[in-house]
């Protein structure tokens, strides 16, 4: 039974200490800051927020060391990532037309019952595309695992033994945000999903995204490109049933009921949860509850408090 607390951004108003108290973590906490990439070791503020009991797993640095020691692994991993990026580009092309169709149906001049029926069909087409994309990414990942066998390679085994030794002395895990794809790839390279499942987990921002069942990238008004929410990969699946949306108020147009409707219906039956500052979801196995001022994007286009 995986226990954990998923949080919104922690830079301005950190509540990781309160999350640790909620989970009753009494002891050292393994920190994952791989999403910060080269700044991974700059964890002084995080350590202070956790009562100076954090031990950084240094997953980004460990992966870089493994890649240096095993050039074949590095080349294969880079080829896999290139293929995933190419797949993502193709998925985006198809997704754009699907989302455009759904929005045009919403705006059509026709009886409400006809619009509702056709909108459901349009959203279902998006769901099927998302599911297809996740399956394709899983095939690429599994093909890499089958051919390269990263967990059997000495460079990875050496790092993994050290990681497991640290985890054995920890009472919980804290997964910070940053670059979501890098964070997910480092966790996956060392197969940490099942290794973390028995420890209480605190995760925020990109960290909250990667531990869910679907990593959903979203920004309604990005600096460049279309503002279409897209699925990256399937995630670690440690906390199913929710779609964590960090920085929701900054990245989503929550004043547009039509966009909220399509977004929420697309990912249903999972609950789309806006995780802004001081917001949280507390998991005790499959059951979860939300903190004060933590909101859900509903399929009727409304934003409602979960608490």
PDB file of C-alpha atoms in Angstrom:
ATOM      1  CA  UNK A   1       0.000   0.000   0.000  1.00  0.00           C
ATOM      2  CA  UNK A   2       1.703   3.175  -1.204  1.00  0.00           C
ATOM      3  CA  UNK A   3       1.253   6.183   1.053  1.00  0.00           C
ATOM      4  CA  UNK A   4       2.095   9.695   0.049  1.00  0.00           C
ATOM      5  CA  UNK A   5       1.336  13.373  -0.282  1.00  0.00           C
ATOM      6  CA  UNK A   6       1.339  15.142  -3.638  1.00  0.00           C
ATOM      7  CA  UNK A   7       1.961  18.868  -3.404  1.00  0.00           C
ATOM      8  CA  UNK A   8       1.910  21.983  -5.509  1.00  0.00           C
ATOM      9  CA  UNK A   9       5.049  24.109  -6.071  1.00  0.00           C
ATOM     10  CA  UNK A  10       7.252  24.490  -3.005  1.00  0.00           C
ATOM     11  CA  UNK A  11       9.604  27.354  -3.822  1.00  0.00           C
ATOM     12  CA  UNK A  12       7.567  30.234  -2.365  1.00  0.00           C
ATOM     13  CA  UNK A  13       5.432  28.531   0.282  1.00  0.00           C
ATOM     14  CA  UNK A  14       7.008  25.186   1.234  1.00  0.00           C
ATOM     15  CA  UNK A  15       4.881  22.724   3.191  1.00  0.00           C
ATOM     16  CA  UNK A  16       7.035  19.620   2.717  1.00  0.00           C
ATOM     17  CA  UNK A  17       7.613  19.526   6.468  1.00  0.00           C
ATOM     18  CA  UNK A  18       3.861  19.366   7.072  1.00  0.00           C
ATOM     19  CA  UNK A  19       3.582  16.602   4.478  1.00  0.00           C
ATOM     20  CA  UNK A  20       6.255  14.616   6.318  1.00  0.00           C
ATOM     21  CA  UNK A  21       4.299  15.066   9.542  1.00  0.00           C
ATOM     22  CA  UNK A  22       1.081  13.913   7.843  1.00  0.00           C
ATOM     23  CA  UNK A  23       2.819  10.718   6.799  1.00  0.00           C
ATOM     24  CA  UNK A  24       4.479  10.230  10.168  1.00  0.00           C
ATOM     25  CA  UNK A  25       7.956  10.074   8.647  1.00  0.00           C
ATOM     26  CA  UNK A  26      10.388   9.734  11.529  1.00  0.00           C
ATOM     27  CA  UNK A  27      13.901   9.346  10.205  1.00  0.00           C
ATOM     28  CA  UNK A  28      16.002  10.124   7.185  1.00  0.00           C
ATOM     29  CA  UNK A  29      14.358  11.083   3.909  1.00  0.00           C
ATOM     30  CA  UNK A  30      15.777  10.116   0.518  1.00  0.00           C
ATOM     31  CA  UNK A  31      15.652  13.155  -1.760  1.00  0.00           C
ATOM     32  CA  UNK A  32      15.245  12.971  -5.529  1.00  0.00           C
ATOM     33  CA  UNK A  33      16.202  16.208  -7.281  1.00  0.00           C
ATOM     34  CA  UNK A  34      17.164  14.730 -10.656  1.00  0.00           C
ATOM     35  CA  UNK A  35      14.719  17.079 -12.379  1.00  0.00           C
ATOM     36  CA  UNK A  36      17.053  19.942 -11.484  1.00  0.00           C
ATOM     37  CA  UNK A  37      19.671  18.272 -13.700  1.00  0.00           C
ATOM     38  CA  UNK A  38      23.117  19.865 -13.225  1.00  0.00           C
ATOM     39  CA  UNK A  39      21.800  21.784 -10.199  1.00  0.00           C
ATOM     40  CA  UNK A  40      20.806  18.535  -8.526  1.00  0.00           C
ATOM     41  CA  UNK A  41      23.165  18.992  -5.575  1.00  0.00           C
ATOM     42  CA  UNK A  42      21.903  22.511  -4.768  1.00  0.00           C
ATOM     43  CA  UNK A  43      19.476  21.103  -2.229  1.00  0.00           C
ATOM     44  CA  UNK A  44      20.280  23.181   0.845  1.00  0.00           C
ATOM     45  CA  UNK A  45      16.842  24.817   1.032  1.00  0.00           C
ATOM     46  CA  UNK A  46      15.125  21.478   0.553  1.00  0.00           C
ATOM     47  CA  UNK A  47      17.232  19.855   3.255  1.00  0.00           C
ATOM     48  CA  UNK A  48      16.435  22.702   5.632  1.00  0.00           C
ATOM     49  CA  UNK A  49      12.708  22.401   4.888  1.00  0.00           C
ATOM     50  CA  UNK A  50      12.916  18.695   5.732  1.00  0.00           C
ATOM     51  CA  UNK A  51      14.643  19.322   9.048  1.00  0.00           C
ATOM     52  CA  UNK A  52      18.166  18.612   7.747  1.00  0.00           C
ATOM     53  CA  UNK A  53      17.501  14.894   7.527  1.00  0.00           C
ATOM     54  CA  UNK A  54      17.479  14.496   3.739  1.00  0.00           C
ATOM     55  CA  UNK A  55      19.957  12.325   1.848  1.00  0.00           C
ATOM     56  CA  UNK A  56      20.131  13.127  -1.858  1.00  0.00           C
ATOM     57  CA  UNK A  57      20.080  10.054  -4.092  1.00  0.00           C
ATOM     58  CA  UNK A  58      21.847  12.093  -6.815  1.00  0.00           C
ATOM     59  CA  UNK A  59      20.110  10.178  -9.585  1.00  0.00           C
ATOM     60  CA  UNK A  60      21.064  12.598 -12.337  1.00  0.00           C
ATOM     61  CA  UNK A  61      24.759  12.446 -11.455  1.00  0.00           C
ATOM     62  CA  UNK A  62      24.618   8.672 -11.040  1.00  0.00           C
ATOM     63  CA  UNK A  63      23.079   8.274 -14.480  1.00  0.00           C
ATOM     64  CA  UNK A  64      25.756  10.509 -16.002  1.00  0.00           C
ATOM     65  CA  UNK A  65      28.434   8.385 -14.327  1.00  0.00           C
ATOM     66  CA  UNK A  66      26.861   5.194 -15.651  1.00  0.00           C
ATOM     67  CA  UNK A  67      26.703   6.684 -19.146  1.00  0.00           C
ATOM     68  CA  UNK A  68      30.391   7.663 -19.009  1.00  0.00           C
ATOM     69  CA  UNK A  69      31.401   4.198 -17.848  1.00  0.00           C
ATOM     70  CA  UNK A  70      29.194   2.447 -20.396  1.00  0.00           C
ATOM     71  CA  UNK A  71      29.205   4.289 -23.756  1.00  0.00           C
ATOM     72  CA  UNK A  72      27.031   1.589 -25.307  1.00  0.00           C
ATOM     73  CA  UNK A  73      24.350   2.234 -22.696  1.00  0.00           C
ATOM     74  CA  UNK A  74      24.600   5.970 -23.320  1.00  0.00           C
ATOM     75  CA  UNK A  75      24.214   5.563 -27.080  1.00  0.00           C
ATOM     76  CA  UNK A  76      21.246   3.218 -26.706  1.00  0.00           C
ATOM     77  CA  UNK A  77      19.561   5.489 -24.173  1.00  0.00           C
ATOM     78  CA  UNK A  78      20.033   8.520 -26.392  1.00  0.00           C
ATOM     79  CA  UNK A  79      18.619   6.623 -29.379  1.00  0.00           C
ATOM     80  CA  UNK A  80      15.605   5.630 -27.288  1.00  0.00           C
ATOM     81  CA  UNK A  81      15.021   9.230 -26.227  1.00  0.00           C
ATOM     82  CA  UNK A  82      15.330  10.427 -29.815  1.00  0.00           C
ATOM     83  CA  UNK A  83      12.703   7.905 -30.857  1.00  0.00           C
ATOM     84  CA  UNK A  84      10.391   8.982 -28.034  1.00  0.00           C
ATOM     85  CA  UNK A  85      10.767  12.631 -29.077  1.00  0.00           C
ATOM     86  CA  UNK A  86       9.940  11.755 -32.672  1.00  0.00           C
ATOM     87  CA  UNK A  87       6.881   9.832 -31.518  1.00  0.00           C
ATOM     88  CA  UNK A  88       5.816  12.802 -29.376  1.00  0.00           C
ATOM     89  CA  UNK A  89       6.047  15.113 -32.385  1.00  0.00           C
ATOM     90  CA  UNK A  90       3.825  12.824 -34.450  1.00  0.00           C
ATOM     91  CA  UNK A  91       1.351  12.496 -31.585  1.00  0.00           C
ATOM     92  CA  UNK A  92       1.177  16.298 -31.305  1.00  0.00           C
ATOM     93  CA  UNK A  93       0.269  16.585 -34.982  1.00  0.00           C
ATOM     94  CA  UNK A  94      -2.653  14.212 -34.571  1.00  0.00           C
ATOM     95  CA  UNK A  95      -3.665  15.674 -31.219  1.00  0.00           C
ATOM     96  CA  UNK A  96      -3.940  19.216 -32.576  1.00  0.00           C
ATOM     97  CA  UNK A  97      -6.603  18.237 -35.091  1.00  0.00           C
ATOM     98  CA  UNK A  98      -8.527  16.177 -32.526  1.00  0.00           C
ATOM     99  CA  UNK A  99      -8.623  19.043 -30.022  1.00  0.00           C
ATOM    100  CA  UNK A 100      -9.547  21.540 -32.709  1.00  0.00           C
ATOM    101  CA  UNK A 101     -12.474  19.334 -33.708  1.00  0.00           C
ATOM    102  CA  UNK A 102     -13.708  19.122 -30.113  1.00  0.00           C
ATOM    103  CA  UNK A 103     -13.559  22.900 -29.698  1.00  0.00           C
ATOM    104  CA  UNK A 104     -15.382  23.502 -32.970  1.00  0.00           C
ATOM    105  CA  UNK A 105     -18.130  21.105 -31.909  1.00  0.00           C
ATOM    106  CA  UNK A 106     -18.490  23.032 -28.642  1.00  0.00           C
ATOM    107  CA  UNK A 107     -18.895  26.285 -30.565  1.00  0.00           C
ATOM    108  CA  UNK A 108     -21.286  24.937 -33.202  1.00  0.00           C
ATOM    109  CA  UNK A 109     -24.799  26.308 -33.676  1.00  0.00           C
ATOM    110  CA  UNK A 110     -26.989  23.259 -33.149  1.00  0.00           C
ATOM    111  CA  UNK A 111     -29.384  21.758 -30.588  1.00  0.00           C
ATOM    112  CA  UNK A 112     -27.689  21.134 -27.259  1.00  0.00           C
ATOM    113  CA  UNK A 113     -28.370  17.387 -27.283  1.00  0.00           C
ATOM    114  CA  UNK A 114     -26.676  16.989 -30.669  1.00  0.00           C
ATOM    115  CA  UNK A 115     -23.671  19.034 -29.588  1.00  0.00           C
ATOM    116  CA  UNK A 116     -23.350  17.017 -26.391  1.00  0.00           C
ATOM    117  CA  UNK A 117     -23.486  13.719 -28.257  1.00  0.00           C
ATOM    118  CA  UNK A 118     -20.914  14.768 -30.848  1.00  0.00           C
ATOM    119  CA  UNK A 119     -18.664  16.328 -28.215  1.00  0.00           C
ATOM    120  CA  UNK A 120     -18.551  13.019 -26.363  1.00  0.00           C
ATOM    121  CA  UNK A 121     -17.501  11.305 -29.588  1.00  0.00           C
ATOM    122  CA  UNK A 122     -14.831  13.962 -30.176  1.00  0.00           C
ATOM    123  CA  UNK A 123     -13.475  13.584 -26.641  1.00  0.00           C
ATOM    124  CA  UNK A 124     -13.488   9.814 -26.975  1.00  0.00           C
ATOM    125  CA  UNK A 125     -11.305  10.159 -30.065  1.00  0.00           C
ATOM    126  CA  UNK A 126      -8.814  12.165 -27.981  1.00  0.00           C
ATOM    127  CA  UNK A 127      -8.886   9.525 -25.233  1.00  0.00           C
ATOM    128  CA  UNK A 128      -8.143   6.798 -27.755  1.00  0.00           C
ATOM    129  CA  UNK A 129      -5.251   8.787 -29.207  1.00  0.00           C
ATOM    130  CA  UNK A 130      -3.811   9.393 -25.729  1.00  0.00           C
ATOM    131  CA  UNK A 131      -4.087   5.697 -24.884  1.00  0.00           C
ATOM    132  CA  UNK A 132      -2.491   4.736 -28.195  1.00  0.00           C
ATOM    133  CA  UNK A 133       0.390   7.109 -27.504  1.00  0.00           C
ATOM    134  CA  UNK A 134       1.016   5.667 -24.041  1.00  0.00           C
ATOM    135  CA  UNK A 135       1.101   2.145 -25.485  1.00  0.00           C
ATOM    136  CA  UNK A 136       3.589   3.234 -28.145  1.00  0.00           C
ATOM    137  CA  UNK A 137       5.873   4.836 -25.550  1.00  0.00           C
ATOM    138  CA  UNK A 138       5.686   1.678 -23.450  1.00  0.00           C
ATOM    139  CA  UNK A 139       6.718  -0.402 -26.446  1.00  0.00           C
ATOM    140  CA  UNK A 140       9.773   1.799 -26.987  1.00  0.00           C
ATOM    141  CA  UNK A 141      10.724   1.637 -23.305  1.00  0.00           C
ATOM    142  CA  UNK A 142      10.250  -2.127 -23.112  1.00  0.00           C
ATOM    143  CA  UNK A 143      12.209  -2.650 -26.314  1.00  0.00           C
ATOM    144  CA  UNK A 144      15.087  -0.698 -24.771  1.00  0.00           C
ATOM    145  CA  UNK A 145      14.892  -2.776 -21.584  1.00  0.00           C
ATOM    146  CA  UNK A 146      14.805  -6.040 -23.535  1.00  0.00           C
ATOM    147  CA  UNK A 147      17.712  -5.236 -25.834  1.00  0.00           C
ATOM    148  CA  UNK A 148      19.971  -3.198 -23.550  1.00  0.00           C
ATOM    149  CA  UNK A 149      19.149  -4.781 -20.157  1.00  0.00           C
ATOM    150  CA  UNK A 150      20.216  -1.703 -18.173  1.00  0.00           C
ATOM    151  CA  UNK A 151      19.660  -3.307 -14.770  1.00  0.00           C
ATOM    152  CA  UNK A 152      22.161  -6.043 -15.640  1.00  0.00           C
ATOM    153  CA  UNK A 153      24.935  -3.705 -16.771  1.00  0.00           C
ATOM    154  CA  UNK A 154      27.784  -3.255 -14.260  1.00  0.00           C
ATOM    155  CA  UNK A 155      27.745   0.550 -14.489  1.00  0.00           C
ATOM    156  CA  UNK A 156      24.071   0.642 -13.493  1.00  0.00           C
ATOM    157  CA  UNK A 157      24.293  -2.215 -10.983  1.00  0.00           C
ATOM    158  CA  UNK A 158      27.036  -0.386  -9.084  1.00  0.00           C
ATOM    159  CA  UNK A 159      24.938   2.765  -8.767  1.00  0.00           C
ATOM    160  CA  UNK A 160      21.790   0.844  -7.930  1.00  0.00           C
ATOM    161  CA  UNK A 161      23.477  -0.971  -5.047  1.00  0.00           C
ATOM    162  CA  UNK A 162      24.444   2.372  -3.538  1.00  0.00           C
ATOM    163  CA  UNK A 163      20.926   3.725  -4.059  1.00  0.00           C
ATOM    164  CA  UNK A 164      19.389   0.684  -2.391  1.00  0.00           C
ATOM    165  CA  UNK A 165      21.774   1.014   0.552  1.00  0.00           C
ATOM    166  CA  UNK A 166      20.654   4.614   1.071  1.00  0.00           C
ATOM    167  CA  UNK A 167      16.974   3.718   0.748  1.00  0.00           C
ATOM    168  CA  UNK A 168      17.392   0.947   3.316  1.00  0.00           C
ATOM    169  CA  UNK A 169      18.279   3.596   5.887  1.00  0.00           C
ATOM    170  CA  UNK A 170      15.469   5.999   5.009  1.00  0.00           C
ATOM    171  CA  UNK A 171      11.949   6.306   6.358  1.00  0.00           C
ATOM    172  CA  UNK A 172      10.539   8.245   3.409  1.00  0.00           C
ATOM    173  CA  UNK A 173      11.179   9.777   0.003  1.00  0.00           C
ATOM    174  CA  UNK A 174      10.886  13.356  -1.269  1.00  0.00           C
ATOM    175  CA  UNK A 175      10.673  13.850  -5.039  1.00  0.00           C
ATOM    176  CA  UNK A 176      11.183  17.424  -6.216  1.00  0.00           C
ATOM    177  CA  UNK A 177      10.142  18.960  -9.523  1.00  0.00           C
ATOM    178  CA  UNK A 178      12.144  20.385 -12.402  1.00  0.00           C
ATOM    179  CA  UNK A 179      12.415  18.887 -15.879  1.00  0.00           C
ATOM    180  CA  UNK A 180       9.687  16.267 -15.884  1.00  0.00           C
ATOM    181  CA  UNK A 181      11.082  14.081 -18.684  1.00  0.00           C
ATOM    182  CA  UNK A 182      14.586  14.002 -17.192  1.00  0.00           C
ATOM    183  CA  UNK A 183      13.185  13.207 -13.757  1.00  0.00           C
ATOM    184  CA  UNK A 184      11.046  10.369 -15.089  1.00  0.00           C
ATOM    185  CA  UNK A 185      13.863   8.925 -17.191  1.00  0.00           C
ATOM    186  CA  UNK A 186      16.294   8.840 -14.269  1.00  0.00           C
ATOM    187  CA  UNK A 187      13.757   7.188 -11.994  1.00  0.00           C
ATOM    188  CA  UNK A 188      12.977   4.685 -14.704  1.00  0.00           C
ATOM    189  CA  UNK A 189      16.616   3.972 -15.591  1.00  0.00           C
ATOM    190  CA  UNK A 190      17.199   2.710 -12.051  1.00  0.00           C
ATOM    191  CA  UNK A 191      13.750   1.058 -11.869  1.00  0.00           C
ATOM    192  CA  UNK A 192      12.899   3.021  -8.745  1.00  0.00           C
ATOM    193  CA  UNK A 193       9.115   2.810  -9.056  1.00  0.00           C
ATOM    194  CA  UNK A 194       8.787  -0.536  -7.248  1.00  0.00           C
ATOM    195  CA  UNK A 195      11.698   0.307  -4.946  1.00  0.00           C
ATOM    196  CA  UNK A 196       9.946   3.430  -3.667  1.00  0.00           C
ATOM    197  CA  UNK A 197       6.461   1.948  -3.384  1.00  0.00           C
ATOM    198  CA  UNK A 198       6.949   0.697   0.185  1.00  0.00           C
ATOM    199  CA  UNK A 199       8.137   4.059   1.524  1.00  0.00           C
ATOM    200  CA  UNK A 200       5.978   7.109   2.258  1.00  0.00           C
ATOM    201  CA  UNK A 201       6.430   9.529  -0.638  1.00  0.00           C
ATOM    202  CA  UNK A 202       6.266  13.315  -0.758  1.00  0.00           C
ATOM    203  CA  UNK A 203       6.253  14.598  -4.338  1.00  0.00           C
ATOM    204  CA  UNK A 204       5.638  18.031  -5.791  1.00  0.00           C
ATOM    205  CA  UNK A 205       5.433  19.792  -9.141  1.00  0.00           C
ATOM    206  CA  UNK A 206       7.049  17.520 -11.763  1.00  0.00           C
ATOM    207  CA  UNK A 207       7.614  14.991  -8.987  1.00  0.00           C
ATOM    208  CA  UNK A 208       3.859  14.735  -8.436  1.00  0.00           C
ATOM    209  CA  UNK A 209       3.370  14.282 -12.169  1.00  0.00           C
ATOM    210  CA  UNK A 210       5.817  11.393 -12.600  1.00  0.00           C
ATOM    211  CA  UNK A 211       4.410   9.289  -9.740  1.00  0.00           C
ATOM    212  CA  UNK A 212       0.913   9.360 -11.239  1.00  0.00           C
ATOM    213  CA  UNK A 213      -0.428   6.979 -13.874  1.00  0.00           C
ATOM    214  CA  UNK A 214      -0.192   9.505 -16.722  1.00  0.00           C
ATOM    215  CA  UNK A 215       2.261  12.350 -17.126  1.00  0.00           C
ATOM    216  CA  UNK A 216       0.178  15.164 -18.584  1.00  0.00           C
ATOM    217  CA  UNK A 217       2.001  18.248 -19.891  1.00  0.00           C
ATOM    218  CA  UNK A 218      -0.161  21.347 -20.023  1.00  0.00           C
ATOM    219  CA  UNK A 219      -0.009  25.094 -20.604  1.00  0.00           C
ATOM    220  CA  UNK A 220      -2.876  26.973 -22.216  1.00  0.00           C
ATOM    221  CA  UNK A 221      -0.675  29.958 -23.118  1.00  0.00           C
ATOM    222  CA  UNK A 222       2.901  28.738 -23.621  1.00  0.00           C
ATOM    223  CA  UNK A 223       5.659  31.142 -24.736  1.00  0.00           C
ATOM    224  CA  UNK A 224       5.733  29.293 -28.049  1.00  0.00           C
ATOM    225  CA  UNK A 225       3.743  26.603 -29.802  1.00  0.00           C
ATOM    226  CA  UNK A 226       0.157  25.485 -29.307  1.00  0.00           C
ATOM    227  CA  UNK A 227      -1.389  25.364 -25.865  1.00  0.00           C
ATOM    228  CA  UNK A 228      -2.562  21.771 -26.133  1.00  0.00           C
ATOM    229  CA  UNK A 229      -2.308  19.504 -23.107  1.00  0.00           C
ATOM    230  CA  UNK A 230      -0.488  16.319 -24.070  1.00  0.00           C
ATOM    231  CA  UNK A 231       0.365  12.997 -22.492  1.00  0.00           C
ATOM    232  CA  UNK A 232       4.101  12.380 -22.229  1.00  0.00           C
ATOM    233  CA  UNK A 233       4.185   8.817 -20.906  1.00  0.00           C
ATOM    234  CA  UNK A 234       2.427   6.539 -18.478  1.00  0.00           C
ATOM    235  CA  UNK A 235       4.253   7.585 -15.299  1.00  0.00           C
ATOM    236  CA  UNK A 236       5.302   5.365 -12.403  1.00  0.00           C
ATOM    237  CA  UNK A 237       1.691   4.599 -11.479  1.00  0.00           C
ATOM    238  CA  UNK A 238       2.256   4.843  -7.725  1.00  0.00           C
ATOM    239  CA  UNK A 239      -0.730   7.148  -7.184  1.00  0.00           C
ATOM    240  CA  UNK A 240      -3.488   6.293  -9.670  1.00  0.00           C
ATOM    241  CA  UNK A 241      -6.844   7.947 -10.087  1.00  0.00           C
ATOM    242  CA  UNK A 242      -5.685  11.563 -10.234  1.00  0.00           C
ATOM    243  CA  UNK A 243      -4.083  13.857 -12.786  1.00  0.00           C
ATOM    244  CA  UNK A 244      -1.843  16.255 -10.805  1.00  0.00           C
ATOM    245  CA  UNK A 245      -1.774  19.755 -12.309  1.00  0.00           C
ATOM    246  CA  UNK A 246       0.984  21.830 -10.655  1.00  0.00           C
ATOM    247  CA  UNK A 247       0.864  25.602 -11.199  1.00  0.00           C
ATOM    248  CA  UNK A 248      -2.677  25.145 -12.530  1.00  0.00           C
ATOM    249  CA  UNK A 249      -3.755  28.754 -12.034  1.00  0.00           C
ATOM    250  CA  UNK A 250      -0.724  30.018 -13.926  1.00  0.00           C
ATOM    251  CA  UNK A 251      -0.752  27.457 -16.724  1.00  0.00           C
ATOM    252  CA  UNK A 252      -4.451  26.816 -17.323  1.00  0.00           C
ATOM    253  CA  UNK A 253      -7.230  29.176 -18.327  1.00  0.00           C
ATOM    254  CA  UNK A 254      -9.532  28.294 -15.475  1.00  0.00           C
ATOM    255  CA  UNK A 255     -11.988  30.993 -16.521  1.00  0.00           C
ATOM    256  CA  UNK A 256     -12.927  29.052 -19.666  1.00  0.00           C
ATOM    257  CA  UNK A 257     -15.576  26.408 -18.857  1.00  0.00           C
ATOM    258  CA  UNK A 258     -15.302  24.929 -22.343  1.00  0.00           C
ATOM    259  CA  UNK A 259     -11.586  24.174 -21.986  1.00  0.00           C
ATOM    260  CA  UNK A 260     -12.107  22.795 -18.486  1.00  0.00           C
ATOM    261  CA  UNK A 261     -14.888  20.531 -19.751  1.00  0.00           C
ATOM    262  CA  UNK A 262     -12.801  18.989 -22.520  1.00  0.00           C
ATOM    263  CA  UNK A 263      -9.771  18.638 -20.243  1.00  0.00           C
ATOM    264  CA  UNK A 264     -11.675  16.934 -17.421  1.00  0.00           C
ATOM    265  CA  UNK A 265     -13.727  14.681 -19.696  1.00  0.00           C
ATOM    266  CA  UNK A 266     -10.632  13.680 -21.632  1.00  0.00           C
ATOM    267  CA  UNK A 267      -8.898  12.270 -18.552  1.00  0.00           C
ATOM    268  CA  UNK A 268     -11.973  10.931 -16.743  1.00  0.00           C
ATOM    269  CA  UNK A 269     -12.527   8.859 -14.688  1.00  0.00           C
ATOM    270  CA  UNK A 270      -9.293  10.174 -13.160  1.00  0.00           C
ATOM    271  CA  UNK A 271      -9.765  13.347 -11.121  1.00  0.00           C
ATOM    272  CA  UNK A 272      -7.937  16.392 -12.482  1.00  0.00           C
ATOM    273  CA  UNK A 273      -6.552  18.217  -9.434  1.00  0.00           C
ATOM    274  CA  UNK A 274      -5.175  21.765  -9.461  1.00  0.00           C
ATOM    275  CA  UNK A 275      -2.057  21.751  -7.282  1.00  0.00           C
ATOM    276  CA  UNK A 276      -1.072  25.330  -6.561  1.00  0.00           C
ATOM    277  CA  UNK A 277       0.814  26.743  -3.569  1.00  0.00           C
ATOM    278  CA  UNK A 278      -0.225  25.159  -0.255  1.00  0.00           C
ATOM    279  CA  UNK A 279      -2.399  22.564  -2.044  1.00  0.00           C
ATOM    280  CA  UNK A 280      -2.041  18.829  -1.503  1.00  0.00           C
ATOM    281  CA  UNK A 281      -3.526  15.373  -2.018  1.00  0.00           C
ATOM    282  CA  UNK A 282      -2.986  12.851   0.779  1.00  0.00           C
ATOM    283  CA  UNK A 283      -2.949   9.174  -0.244  1.00  0.00           C
ATOM    284  CA  UNK A 284      -3.400   6.215   2.062  1.00  0.00           C
ATOM    285  CA  UNK A 285      -3.230   3.372  -0.418  1.00  0.00           C
ATOM    286  CA  UNK A 286      -5.988   3.771  -3.021  1.00  0.00           C
ATOM    287  CA  UNK A 287      -7.921   6.230  -0.844  1.00  0.00           C
ATOM    288  CA  UNK A 288      -7.096   9.912  -0.975  1.00  0.00           C
ATOM    289  CA  UNK A 289      -8.241  13.226   0.408  1.00  0.00           C
ATOM    290  CA  UNK A 290      -7.420  16.802  -0.524  1.00  0.00           C
ATOM    291  CA  UNK A 291      -6.300  19.826   1.430  1.00  0.00           C
ATOM    292  CA  UNK A 292      -8.017  23.153   1.895  1.00  0.00           C
ATOM    293  CA  UNK A 293      -8.196  25.247  -1.289  1.00  0.00           C
ATOM    294  CA  UNK A 294      -7.321  22.249  -3.450  1.00  0.00           C
ATOM    295  CA  UNK A 295      -9.610  22.231  -6.470  1.00  0.00           C
ATOM    296  CA  UNK A 296     -10.888  19.740  -9.022  1.00  0.00           C
ATOM    297  CA  UNK A 297     -11.528  20.462 -12.694  1.00  0.00           C
ATOM    298  CA  UNK A 298     -14.996  19.025 -13.257  1.00  0.00           C
ATOM    299  CA  UNK A 299     -16.500  17.674 -16.438  1.00  0.00           C
ATOM    300  CA  UNK A 300     -19.250  20.326 -16.297  1.00  0.00           C
ATOM    301  CA  UNK A 301     -16.623  23.045 -16.725  1.00  0.00           C
ATOM    302  CA  UNK A 302     -16.550  24.175 -13.105  1.00  0.00           C
ATOM    303  CA  UNK A 303     -13.666  24.400 -10.661  1.00  0.00           C
ATOM    304  CA  UNK A 304     -14.757  23.073  -7.263  1.00  0.00           C
ATOM    305  CA  UNK A 305     -13.025  22.648  -3.914  1.00  0.00           C
ATOM    306  CA  UNK A 306     -12.269  19.048  -2.960  1.00  0.00           C
ATOM    307  CA  UNK A 307     -11.991  19.688   0.768  1.00  0.00           C
TER     308      UNK A 307
END
